[in-house]
Short mmCIF file of C-alpha atoms and ligand atoms in Angstrom, two decimals:
data_model
loop_
_atom_site.label_atom_id
_atom_site.label_comp_id
_atom_site.label_asym_id
_atom_site.label_seq_id
_atom_site.Cartn_x
_atom_site.Cartn_y
_atom_site.Cartn_z
CA MET A 1 0.00 0.00 0.00
CA THR A 2 1.55 3.34 -0.99
CA ASP A 3 1.40 6.38 1.29
CA ALA A 4 -0.65 8.26 -1.30
CA PHE A 5 -3.17 5.42 -1.46
CA GLU A 6 -3.38 5.21 2.30
CA GLN A 7 -3.89 8.98 2.57
CA GLN A 8 -6.86 8.74 0.24
CA HIS A 9 -8.49 6.32 2.71
CA GLN A 10 -7.87 8.17 5.95
CA VAL A 11 -10.25 10.75 7.34
CA LEU A 12 -8.81 13.96 8.73
CA LEU A 13 -11.29 16.22 10.46
CA THR A 14 -11.24 19.79 9.13
CA ALA A 15 -12.75 23.20 9.94
CA SER A 16 -15.91 22.34 8.01
CA PRO A 17 -18.83 21.35 10.27
CA LEU A 18 -20.51 19.32 7.50
CA GLN A 19 -17.29 17.44 6.77
CA ARG A 20 -16.94 16.74 10.49
CA VAL A 21 -20.53 15.48 10.85
CA GLY A 22 -19.90 13.30 7.77
CA GLY A 23 -16.64 12.01 9.27
CA PHE A 24 -18.43 10.94 12.44
CA ALA A 25 -21.19 9.39 10.31
CA LEU A 26 -18.58 7.32 8.44
CA ALA A 27 -17.14 6.23 11.78
CA ALA A 28 -20.62 5.23 12.95
CA LEU A 29 -21.23 3.25 9.74
CA ALA A 30 -18.01 1.33 10.44
CA LYS A 31 -18.82 1.11 14.19
CA VAL A 32 -15.68 3.02 15.14
CA GLY A 33 -15.58 5.68 17.88
CA HIS A 34 -13.72 8.47 16.09
CA PRO A 35 -13.33 9.12 12.33
CA GLU A 36 -9.57 9.58 12.58
CA GLN A 37 -9.31 6.06 14.04
CA LEU A 38 -10.77 4.48 10.88
CA THR A 39 -8.33 2.05 9.27
CA VAL A 40 -8.11 1.83 5.48
CA GLU A 41 -10.29 -1.31 5.63
CA GLN A 42 -12.88 0.27 7.91
CA PHE A 43 -13.02 3.40 5.77
CA THR A 44 -13.54 1.22 2.70
CA THR A 45 -16.28 -0.72 4.48
CA ALA A 46 -18.11 2.52 5.28
CA THR A 47 -17.88 3.95 1.75
CA THR A 48 -18.86 0.59 0.25
CA THR A 49 -21.90 0.49 2.53
CA MET A 50 -23.02 3.91 1.27
CA THR A 51 -22.53 2.87 -2.36
CA ARG A 52 -24.47 -0.34 -1.70
CA HIS A 53 -27.40 1.70 -0.38
CA LEU A 54 -27.43 3.76 -3.57
CA LEU A 55 -27.03 0.71 -5.82
CA ALA A 56 -30.07 -0.84 -4.16
CA THR A 57 -32.22 1.93 -5.67
CA SER A 58 -31.49 0.77 -9.22
CA ASP A 59 -34.41 -1.70 -9.12
CA VAL A 60 -36.80 0.91 -7.77
CA ALA A 61 -38.94 2.66 -10.33
CA LYS A 62 -39.90 5.81 -8.42
CA ALA A 63 -38.64 7.66 -5.36
CA ALA A 64 -41.97 7.14 -3.58
CA ASP A 65 -41.81 3.34 -4.05
CA ALA A 66 -40.58 0.93 -1.39
CA GLY A 67 -36.79 1.10 -1.17
CA GLY A 68 -36.74 4.58 -2.70
CA PHE A 69 -35.43 6.44 0.38
CA TRP A 70 -32.03 7.35 -1.07
CA LEU A 71 -33.55 8.06 -4.45
CA SER A 72 -35.94 10.50 -2.86
CA ALA A 73 -33.17 12.03 -0.72
CA SER A 74 -31.02 12.48 -3.82
CA TYR A 75 -33.27 15.19 -5.23
CA MET A 76 -32.63 17.22 -2.09
CA LEU A 77 -28.98 16.26 -1.53
CA TRP A 78 -27.40 15.48 -4.87
CA PRO A 79 -29.43 17.07 -7.68
CA ASN A 80 -28.13 16.27 -11.19
CA SER A 81 -26.07 13.38 -9.83
CA LYS A 82 -25.77 10.03 -11.58
CA ILE A 83 -28.31 8.36 -9.32
CA ILE A 84 -31.10 10.54 -10.72
CA PRO A 85 -30.22 11.37 -14.34
CA THR A 86 -32.99 12.85 -16.49
CA ALA A 87 -33.12 9.68 -18.55
CA ARG A 88 -33.39 7.42 -15.49
CA GLY A 89 -36.85 6.18 -16.47
CA LYS A 90 -35.53 4.71 -19.71
CA GLN A 91 -32.46 3.04 -18.17
CA SER A 92 -32.16 -0.58 -17.16
CA PRO A 93 -31.19 -1.39 -13.57
CA ALA A 94 -27.77 -2.50 -14.86
CA GLU A 95 -27.22 0.86 -16.55
CA ARG A 96 -28.24 2.67 -13.37
CA ARG A 97 -25.83 0.58 -11.31
CA GLU A 98 -23.03 1.33 -13.73
CA LEU A 99 -23.58 5.11 -13.39
CA ILE A 100 -23.80 5.03 -9.59
CA ALA A 101 -20.60 2.99 -9.31
CA GLN A 102 -18.79 5.43 -11.63
CA TRP A 103 -19.91 8.35 -9.51
CA ARG A 104 -18.80 6.87 -6.20
CA ASP A 105 -15.51 5.23 -7.28
CA MET A 106 -12.25 6.88 -6.34
CA PRO A 107 -10.72 8.43 -9.48
CA ASP A 108 -7.58 6.75 -10.76
CA SER A 109 -4.44 8.47 -9.46
CA ALA A 110 -3.40 9.30 -13.04
CA GLU A 111 -6.46 11.62 -13.22
CA TRP A 112 -5.81 13.53 -10.02
CA PRO A 113 -5.64 17.26 -10.66
CA GLY A 114 -2.35 17.88 -8.84
CA VAL A 115 -3.79 20.47 -6.45
CA PRO A 116 -4.40 20.30 -2.71
CA CYS A 117 -7.77 19.41 -1.19
CA ALA A 118 -9.67 22.58 -0.25
CA TYR A 119 -10.50 21.10 3.14
CA CYS A 120 -7.45 19.21 4.38
CA ASP A 121 -4.61 20.28 2.06
CA ARG A 122 -3.69 16.73 1.10
CA PRO A 123 -3.66 15.91 -2.66
CA ALA A 124 -7.11 16.24 -4.19
CA CYS A 125 -8.47 13.40 -6.32
CA LYS A 126 -10.88 15.46 -8.43
CA TRP A 127 -12.71 18.77 -8.87
CA PHE A 128 -16.14 18.57 -7.31
CA GLY A 129 -19.19 20.79 -7.68
CA LYS A 130 -22.69 21.28 -6.41
CA VAL A 131 -23.55 17.64 -7.13
CA ASP A 132 -21.29 16.44 -4.33
CA ILE A 133 -20.87 19.48 -2.11
CA PRO A 134 -23.98 20.51 -0.18
CA LEU A 135 -24.67 24.22 0.01
CA GLY A 136 -23.52 24.57 3.60
CA ALA A 137 -20.18 23.00 2.82
CA SER A 138 -19.49 25.00 -0.33
CA SER A 139 -20.24 28.39 1.20
CA GLU A 140 -17.40 27.94 3.68
CA HIS A 141 -14.98 27.59 0.80
CA ARG A 142 -16.45 29.92 -1.76
CA ASN A 143 -13.07 31.37 -2.67
CA THR A 144 -11.17 28.16 -3.19
CA THR A 145 -12.24 27.64 -6.80
CA ALA A 146 -9.19 28.34 -8.95
CA PRO A 147 -9.71 30.57 -12.02
CA GLY A 148 -10.75 28.56 -15.05
CA HIS A 149 -11.95 25.63 -12.98
CA GLU A 150 -15.44 24.56 -12.16
CA GLY A 151 -15.70 23.43 -8.59
CA THR A 152 -13.62 22.66 -5.57
CA PRO A 153 -10.71 20.20 -5.37
CA LEU A 154 -11.26 17.54 -2.71
CA CYS A 155 -9.44 14.42 -1.63
CA PHE A 156 -11.37 11.14 -1.53
CA PRO A 157 -11.84 10.95 2.27
CA CYS A 158 -13.15 14.53 2.39
CA VAL A 159 -15.68 13.98 -0.40
CA ALA A 160 -16.63 10.67 1.25
CA CYS A 161 -17.37 12.62 4.45
CA LEU A 162 -19.66 14.95 2.49
CA TRP A 163 -21.41 11.93 0.99
CA ALA A 164 -21.81 10.52 4.50
CA PHE A 165 -23.14 13.77 5.97
CA PRO A 166 -26.83 12.91 5.28
CA TYR A 167 -26.47 9.75 7.38
CA GLY A 168 -25.59 11.97 10.32
CA ALA A 169 -28.54 14.27 9.63
CA GLU A 170 -32.27 14.00 9.91
CA LEU A 171 -33.83 14.00 6.45
CA SER A 172 -37.37 15.28 6.70
CA GLY A 173 -39.60 18.02 5.38
CA GLY A 174 -37.43 18.29 2.25
CA ARG A 175 -34.39 19.31 4.26
CA ALA A 176 -31.38 17.81 6.00
CA ALA A 177 -30.87 18.87 9.61
CA ALA A 178 -27.59 18.09 11.32
CA VAL A 179 -26.29 18.81 14.80
CA HIS A 180 -22.68 19.91 15.04
CA SER A 181 -20.34 20.80 17.86
CA TRP A 182 -16.57 21.31 18.09
CA ASP A 183 -16.74 19.02 21.13
CA ASP A 184 -15.91 15.65 19.52
CA VAL A 185 -16.92 13.71 22.60
CA PHE A 186 -20.45 15.15 22.29
CA LEU A 187 -20.60 14.99 18.48
CA ALA A 188 -19.73 11.27 18.35
CA PRO A 189 -22.79 9.82 20.15
CA VAL A 190 -25.17 12.46 18.75
CA THR A 191 -24.09 11.59 15.19
CA ARG A 192 -24.19 7.87 15.94
CA MET A 193 -27.83 8.18 17.00
CA ALA A 194 -28.62 10.19 13.87
CA VAL A 195 -27.03 7.48 11.71
CA GLN A 196 -29.15 4.82 13.42
CA ARG A 197 -32.28 6.89 12.80
CA THR A 198 -31.40 7.44 9.14
CA LEU A 199 -30.68 3.75 8.56
CA ALA A 200 -34.02 2.86 10.20
CA ALA A 201 -35.88 5.50 8.15
CA ALA A 202 -34.33 4.12 4.95
CA GLN A 203 -35.83 0.70 5.77
CA ALA A 204 -39.24 1.96 6.81
CA PRO A 205 -42.08 2.66 4.39
CA ALA A 206 -41.98 6.23 3.06
CA SER A 207 -43.88 8.58 5.32
CA LYS A 208 -44.68 12.25 5.14
CA THR A 209 -45.15 13.09 8.79
CA LYS A 210 -45.44 16.81 9.27
CA LEU A 211 -42.87 18.31 11.59
CA GLY A 212 -44.22 20.10 14.66
CA PRO A 213 -43.22 23.71 15.36
CA TYR A 214 -39.48 24.06 16.02
CA ALA A 215 -39.20 20.25 16.01
CA ARG A 216 -35.53 20.35 14.98
CA GLU A 217 -34.61 22.83 17.72
CA LEU A 218 -36.54 20.69 20.21
CA ALA A 219 -34.61 17.58 19.15
CA VAL A 220 -31.35 19.40 19.95
CA LEU A 221 -32.69 20.49 23.34
CA ASN A 222 -33.65 16.90 24.14
CA ALA A 223 -30.26 15.58 23.00
CA VAL A 224 -28.48 18.13 25.16
CA ARG A 225 -30.60 17.45 28.25
CA ALA A 226 -30.12 13.70 27.87
CA TYR A 227 -26.34 13.98 27.49
CA GLY A 228 -24.45 12.78 30.54
CA GLN A 229 -21.23 14.81 30.43
CA ARG A 230 -20.09 18.40 30.34
CA VAL A 231 -20.30 19.89 26.83
CA HIS A 232 -17.26 22.02 26.05
CA SER A 233 -18.53 23.97 22.99
CA GLY A 234 -21.73 25.44 21.67
CA VAL A 235 -24.06 23.25 19.61
CA GLU A 236 -25.00 24.19 16.05
CA LEU A 237 -28.12 23.21 14.16
CA ILE A 238 -27.50 23.21 10.42
CA VAL A 239 -30.53 22.90 8.18
CA LEU A 240 -30.04 22.77 4.45
CA SER A 241 -31.40 21.78 1.12
CA ASN A 242 -29.22 21.38 -1.95
CA SER A 243 -32.18 20.84 -4.22
CA ASN A 244 -32.65 22.55 -7.58
CA LYS A 245 -36.04 23.77 -6.45
CA GLU A 246 -34.91 25.28 -3.18
CA GLN A 247 -31.40 26.24 -2.13
CA PHE A 248 -31.56 26.64 1.60
CA LEU A 249 -29.05 26.95 4.39
CA ARG A 250 -29.54 28.07 7.95
CA THR A 251 -27.13 27.65 10.83
CA GLN A 252 -28.18 28.48 14.40
CA GLU A 253 -26.02 28.17 17.46
CA MET A 254 -26.97 27.30 21.00
CA SER A 255 -24.15 28.78 23.07
CA GLN A 256 -22.09 26.60 25.41
CA PRO A 257 -23.37 28.30 28.60
CA ILE A 258 -27.00 27.67 27.65
CA VAL A 259 -26.19 24.09 26.65
CA GLU A 260 -24.68 23.50 30.09
CA TRP A 261 -27.53 25.30 31.83
CA LEU A 262 -30.13 23.18 29.97
CA ARG A 263 -28.24 20.07 31.04
CA SER A 264 -28.34 21.29 34.62
CA THR A 265 -32.15 21.46 34.43
CA ALA A 266 -32.07 17.68 34.00
CA THR A 267 -29.32 16.89 36.47
CA LYS A 268 -29.66 19.30 39.43
CA THR A 269 -32.57 18.41 41.68
CA ASN A 270 -33.55 21.98 42.59
CA ARG A 271 -33.59 22.98 38.92
CA ARG A 272 -35.38 19.85 37.73
CA THR A 273 -38.27 20.67 40.04
CA GLY A 274 -39.19 23.93 38.30
CA TYR A 275 -38.46 22.80 34.75
CA GLN A 276 -42.06 21.93 33.85
CA ALA A 277 -43.23 25.33 35.09
CA LEU A 278 -40.55 26.98 32.96
CA VAL A 279 -41.69 24.94 29.95
CA ALA A 280 -45.34 25.84 30.55
CA ALA A 281 -44.41 29.53 30.73
CA GLN A 282 -42.83 29.43 27.26
CA ALA A 283 -45.87 28.02 25.43
CA ALA A 284 -47.74 30.07 22.85
CA LYS A 285 -51.03 29.46 21.07
CA ALA A 286 -49.78 27.00 18.47
CA VAL A 287 -46.35 26.24 19.92
CA PRO A 288 -45.80 23.79 22.79
CA GLY A 289 -43.69 25.22 25.64
CA GLU A 290 -40.66 22.99 25.27
CA ALA A 291 -40.43 23.62 21.51
CA PHE A 292 -40.54 27.37 22.13
CA LEU A 293 -37.97 27.03 24.91
CA ALA A 294 -35.68 25.27 22.42
CA LYS A 295 -36.25 27.93 19.77
CA ARG A 296 -35.44 30.72 22.24
CA ALA A 297 -32.39 28.86 23.53
CA PHE A 298 -30.99 29.19 20.01
CA GLY A 299 -32.04 32.62 18.94
CA ASP A 300 -33.20 34.70 21.87
CA PRO A 301 -31.99 33.60 25.32
CA ALA A 302 -33.18 36.80 27.07
CA ALA A 303 -36.75 36.02 25.96
CA ILE A 304 -36.81 32.96 28.24
CA LEU A 305 -36.60 35.22 31.30
CA PHE A 306 -39.02 37.76 29.82
CA ARG A 307 -41.64 35.17 28.89
CA THR A 308 -41.49 33.38 32.22
CA THR A 309 -42.21 36.52 34.26
CA ALA A 310 -44.94 37.72 31.90
CA HIS A 311 -46.59 34.29 32.13
CA LEU A 312 -46.57 34.31 35.96
CA LEU A 313 -48.04 37.77 36.06
CA ASP A 314 -50.64 36.86 33.47
CA ARG A 315 -51.86 34.06 35.73
CA VAL A 316 -52.34 36.24 38.79
CA SER A 317 -55.96 36.98 37.88
CA ALA A 318 -56.83 33.37 37.02
CA LYS A 319 -55.23 32.06 40.23
CA GLY A 320 -56.49 34.89 42.44
CA GLY A 321 -52.94 35.41 43.60
CA ILE A 322 -49.36 34.93 42.56
CA PRO A 323 -48.85 31.38 41.22
CA VAL A 324 -46.87 29.31 43.71
CA GLU A 325 -44.69 28.07 40.83
CA ALA A 326 -42.69 31.25 41.42
CA THR A 327 -40.86 29.47 44.25
CA GLY A 328 -39.94 26.43 42.15
CA LEU A 329 -38.84 28.67 39.28
CA ALA A 330 -36.46 30.68 41.46
CA PRO A 331 -33.39 28.39 41.27
CA LEU A 332 -33.88 28.16 37.50
CA LEU A 333 -34.25 31.86 36.82
CA TYR A 334 -31.47 33.10 39.09
CA SER A 335 -28.99 30.56 37.73
CA TYR A 336 -30.14 31.41 34.20
CA CYS A 337 -29.44 35.10 34.72
CA ILE A 338 -25.96 34.40 36.06
CA GLU A 339 -24.88 31.49 33.87
CA VAL A 340 -26.53 32.39 30.57
CA LEU A 341 -27.38 36.10 30.61
CA ASN A 342 -24.04 36.92 32.19
CA MET A 343 -25.38 38.92 35.11
CA ASP A 344 -23.02 39.41 38.01
CA GLU A 345 -23.82 37.20 40.95
CA LYS A 346 -23.59 40.18 43.29
CA ASP A 347 -25.98 42.20 41.10
CA VAL A 348 -28.50 39.35 41.26
CA THR A 349 -28.12 39.35 45.05
CA ARG A 350 -28.74 43.12 45.11
CA ILE A 351 -31.89 42.70 43.02
CA ARG A 352 -33.17 39.96 45.33
CA ASP A 353 -32.52 42.14 48.38
CA LEU A 354 -34.34 45.04 46.75
CA ALA A 355 -37.21 42.66 45.91
CA ARG A 356 -37.51 41.69 49.58
CA ARG A 357 -37.82 45.37 50.54
CA LEU A 358 -40.44 45.90 47.85
CA ALA A 359 -42.33 42.80 48.99
CA ALA A 360 -42.30 44.14 52.57
CA LEU A 361 -43.68 47.42 51.30
CA LEU A 362 -46.31 46.02 48.91
CA GLY A 363 -47.26 43.16 51.22
CA GLN A 364 -48.45 45.56 53.91
CA ASP A 365 -51.52 46.12 51.82
CA SER A 366 -53.78 43.17 51.12
CA ARG A 367 -55.46 44.96 48.22
CA PRO A 368 -53.90 44.16 44.84
CA GLY A 369 -53.69 47.86 43.90
CA PRO A 370 -50.19 48.70 45.16
CA PHE A 371 -48.81 45.45 43.71
CA GLY A 372 -50.47 46.29 40.38
CA GLY A 373 -49.06 49.81 40.59
CA PHE A 374 -45.51 48.49 40.83
CA MET A 375 -46.11 46.05 37.98
CA ARG A 376 -47.66 48.80 35.83
CA ALA A 377 -44.57 50.95 36.40
CA ASN A 378 -42.61 48.16 34.70
CA THR A 379 -44.63 48.19 31.47
CA LYS A 380 -43.45 49.81 28.26
CA GLY A 381 -44.96 53.22 29.01
CA GLY A 382 -44.51 52.92 32.79
CA ASP A 383 -42.50 55.32 34.95
CA LEU A 384 -40.56 53.03 37.24
CA TYR A 385 -38.27 55.80 38.40
CA GLY A 386 -41.23 57.99 39.36
CA TRP A 387 -42.77 55.05 41.19
CA PHE A 388 -39.58 54.54 43.22
CA ARG A 389 -39.42 58.27 44.05
CA SER A 390 -42.89 58.27 45.54
CA GLN A 391 -42.49 54.93 47.30
CA SER A 392 -39.17 55.90 48.89
CA VAL A 393 -41.08 58.37 51.05
CA GLN A 394 -43.60 55.70 52.04
CA TRP A 395 -40.73 53.38 52.89
CA LEU A 396 -39.22 55.99 55.21
CA LEU A 397 -42.52 56.68 56.94
CA LYS A 398 -43.87 53.16 57.33
CA THR A 399 -42.69 50.57 59.82
CA ARG A 400 -40.00 48.52 58.22
CA PRO A 401 -39.27 44.90 59.09
CA ALA A 402 -36.28 44.62 61.41
CA GLY A 403 -32.91 44.73 59.73
CA MET A 404 -34.05 46.47 56.56
CA PRO A 405 -32.24 49.67 55.55
CA GLN A 406 -33.86 53.12 55.49
CA THR A 407 -33.10 53.60 51.82
CA LEU A 408 -35.43 51.79 49.46
CA LEU A 409 -33.33 52.29 46.36
CA PRO A 410 -29.61 52.81 47.04
CA VAL A 411 -27.44 54.30 44.30
CA GLU A 412 -26.03 50.90 43.27
CA ASP A 413 -29.53 49.53 42.77
CA TYR A 414 -30.53 52.65 40.86
CA ARG A 415 -27.67 52.04 38.45
CA LEU A 416 -28.69 48.43 37.86
CA LEU A 417 -32.25 49.43 36.97
CA PHE A 418 -31.76 52.70 35.14
CA ASP A 419 -28.19 53.09 34.01
CA ASP A 420 -26.95 49.76 32.74
CA ASP A 421 -26.81 47.91 29.39
CA ARG A 422 -28.86 45.16 30.93
CA ALA A 423 -31.31 47.47 32.72
CA TRP A 424 -34.36 45.84 31.09
CA SER A 425 -33.24 42.36 32.11
CA HIS A 426 -32.51 43.59 35.64
CA ARG A 427 -35.97 45.14 35.87
CA ARG A 428 -37.53 41.94 34.61
CA LEU A 429 -35.65 39.91 37.15
CA LEU A 430 -36.85 42.34 39.81
CA VAL A 431 -40.47 41.74 38.71
CA PHE A 432 -39.92 38.04 39.19
CA ALA A 433 -38.05 38.41 42.49
CA VAL A 434 -40.86 40.59 43.93
CA MET A 435 -43.41 37.89 43.04
CA GLU A 436 -41.20 35.21 44.55
CA ALA A 437 -40.71 37.23 47.75
CA LEU A 438 -44.46 37.86 48.06
CA VAL A 439 -45.21 34.14 47.64
CA GLU A 440 -42.57 33.39 50.27
CA ALA A 441 -44.20 35.90 52.59
CA GLY A 442 -47.58 34.20 52.03
CA TRP A 443 -49.16 37.35 50.61
CA GLU A 444 -52.51 36.89 48.92
CA PRO A 445 -54.30 39.83 47.33
CA LYS A 446 -57.86 40.45 48.46
CA GLY A 447 -59.50 42.32 45.67
CA SER A 448 -62.17 42.28 43.04
CA ALA A 449 -61.83 40.24 39.86
CA GLU A 450 -61.49 43.51 37.91
CA GLU A 451 -58.53 44.62 39.97
CA LEU A 452 -56.84 41.30 39.37
CA GLU A 453 -57.65 41.41 35.68
CA ASP A 454 -55.85 44.74 35.50
CA ILE A 455 -52.75 42.79 36.37
CA ALA A 456 -53.22 40.47 33.39
CA ASP A 457 -53.28 43.63 31.22
CA VAL A 458 -49.98 44.60 32.77
CA ALA A 459 -48.50 41.22 31.79
CA ALA A 460 -49.49 41.81 28.18
CA ASN A 461 -47.75 45.19 28.19
CA LEU A 462 -44.42 44.22 29.66
CA PRO A 463 -41.55 44.75 27.20
CA GLU A 464 -40.81 41.60 25.18
CA ASP A 465 -37.05 41.80 25.18
CA ASP A 466 -33.97 43.75 26.16
CA LYS A 467 -34.32 46.17 23.25
CA ASP A 468 -37.72 47.59 24.19
ZN1 ZN B 1 -9.32 16.45 2.07
#
């Protein structure tokens, strides 16, 4: 075996997420832990398995027929490739097999272009184009096409990884969705499970189950929460279609801190307790709570805090008081603010202390009015500063619980709420902390239904995010 031959059968992981997912998929097909551990024989076994799957479609008339999984996937993954030529309908199975084998065979070394692989720098075996390189993989290397050449030079193991990528993805709804992370220890089992699912789907009768809202994001959330070790990098969700009808690519990242925090909601007892309440708080009309939680974990982490508080407040009228879930949610929300939203632990402590003073002030009155007044001051048009100014006098005049300071809003607290980049998040945390402190104090508003309903109006008018 020459070195050059061996090189063309050894996977090297590169900076391309799709190539990496494909590498781990090849390893899974050969039942090996890490792609770079694949021997020449194991690599060959994996590529031969993929070719065998494609060859099996040569007896299938149409993509929708039994055994047509890879045929159907080809329109989305490898348009214009030799598995689905325009003249396919007129070809015999033998002719189809011949074309597929040609496509997937390693080019003879005499035909190699003499340029390095765009991914790994080792000698390329051929120029490849859109047929073999999915959109997400080509966009990373847009500039590598040499003048006068069509395509991108790749070595055989790199192109084999791209061919294997769909095995490590979920193929549904006309798109391929893959999970990627730079943490190999996490990527290996996640890709292995995806490969098992793909192999099972290829055997099953064709089905067109409609995906639920944010189903792909939810699958990542579930994978993360079920994972038993620390994850050292963020987790990306790559959704793409290479089809002629629709070129589509979207990459979203769930940051490492939120990944770890989500894991902690499954592993830490005090966080596990409130998780269902957190999930319920995220739900919207047509979107189940956990799916929306997953969506926000990717694109809008601050919204998780904002939605949870608005939801609690919204339920005050229905429950005739502050929902007791506030207590169970506390360990989740405070840790979320510190670990994900990057709030200082001492700032969170300040906000909680301030909330206890406010609860002592508002809790003196059993009517819901004063509570509603504070909440209203937090809405988009509310004057929270004005509210504090008037209440500071009250605080001075009224009897304070022992040990509480004379100043309601010290300068440091003022800065957190009114003069800070994260002022809106701090205010929202304060809204939550006041509710938590009132529940702790056993406060229950005695008021008319209308007064309580006013509070639901307040919930609807709280700012939706940090930019409001
Ligand atoms: Zn390469």
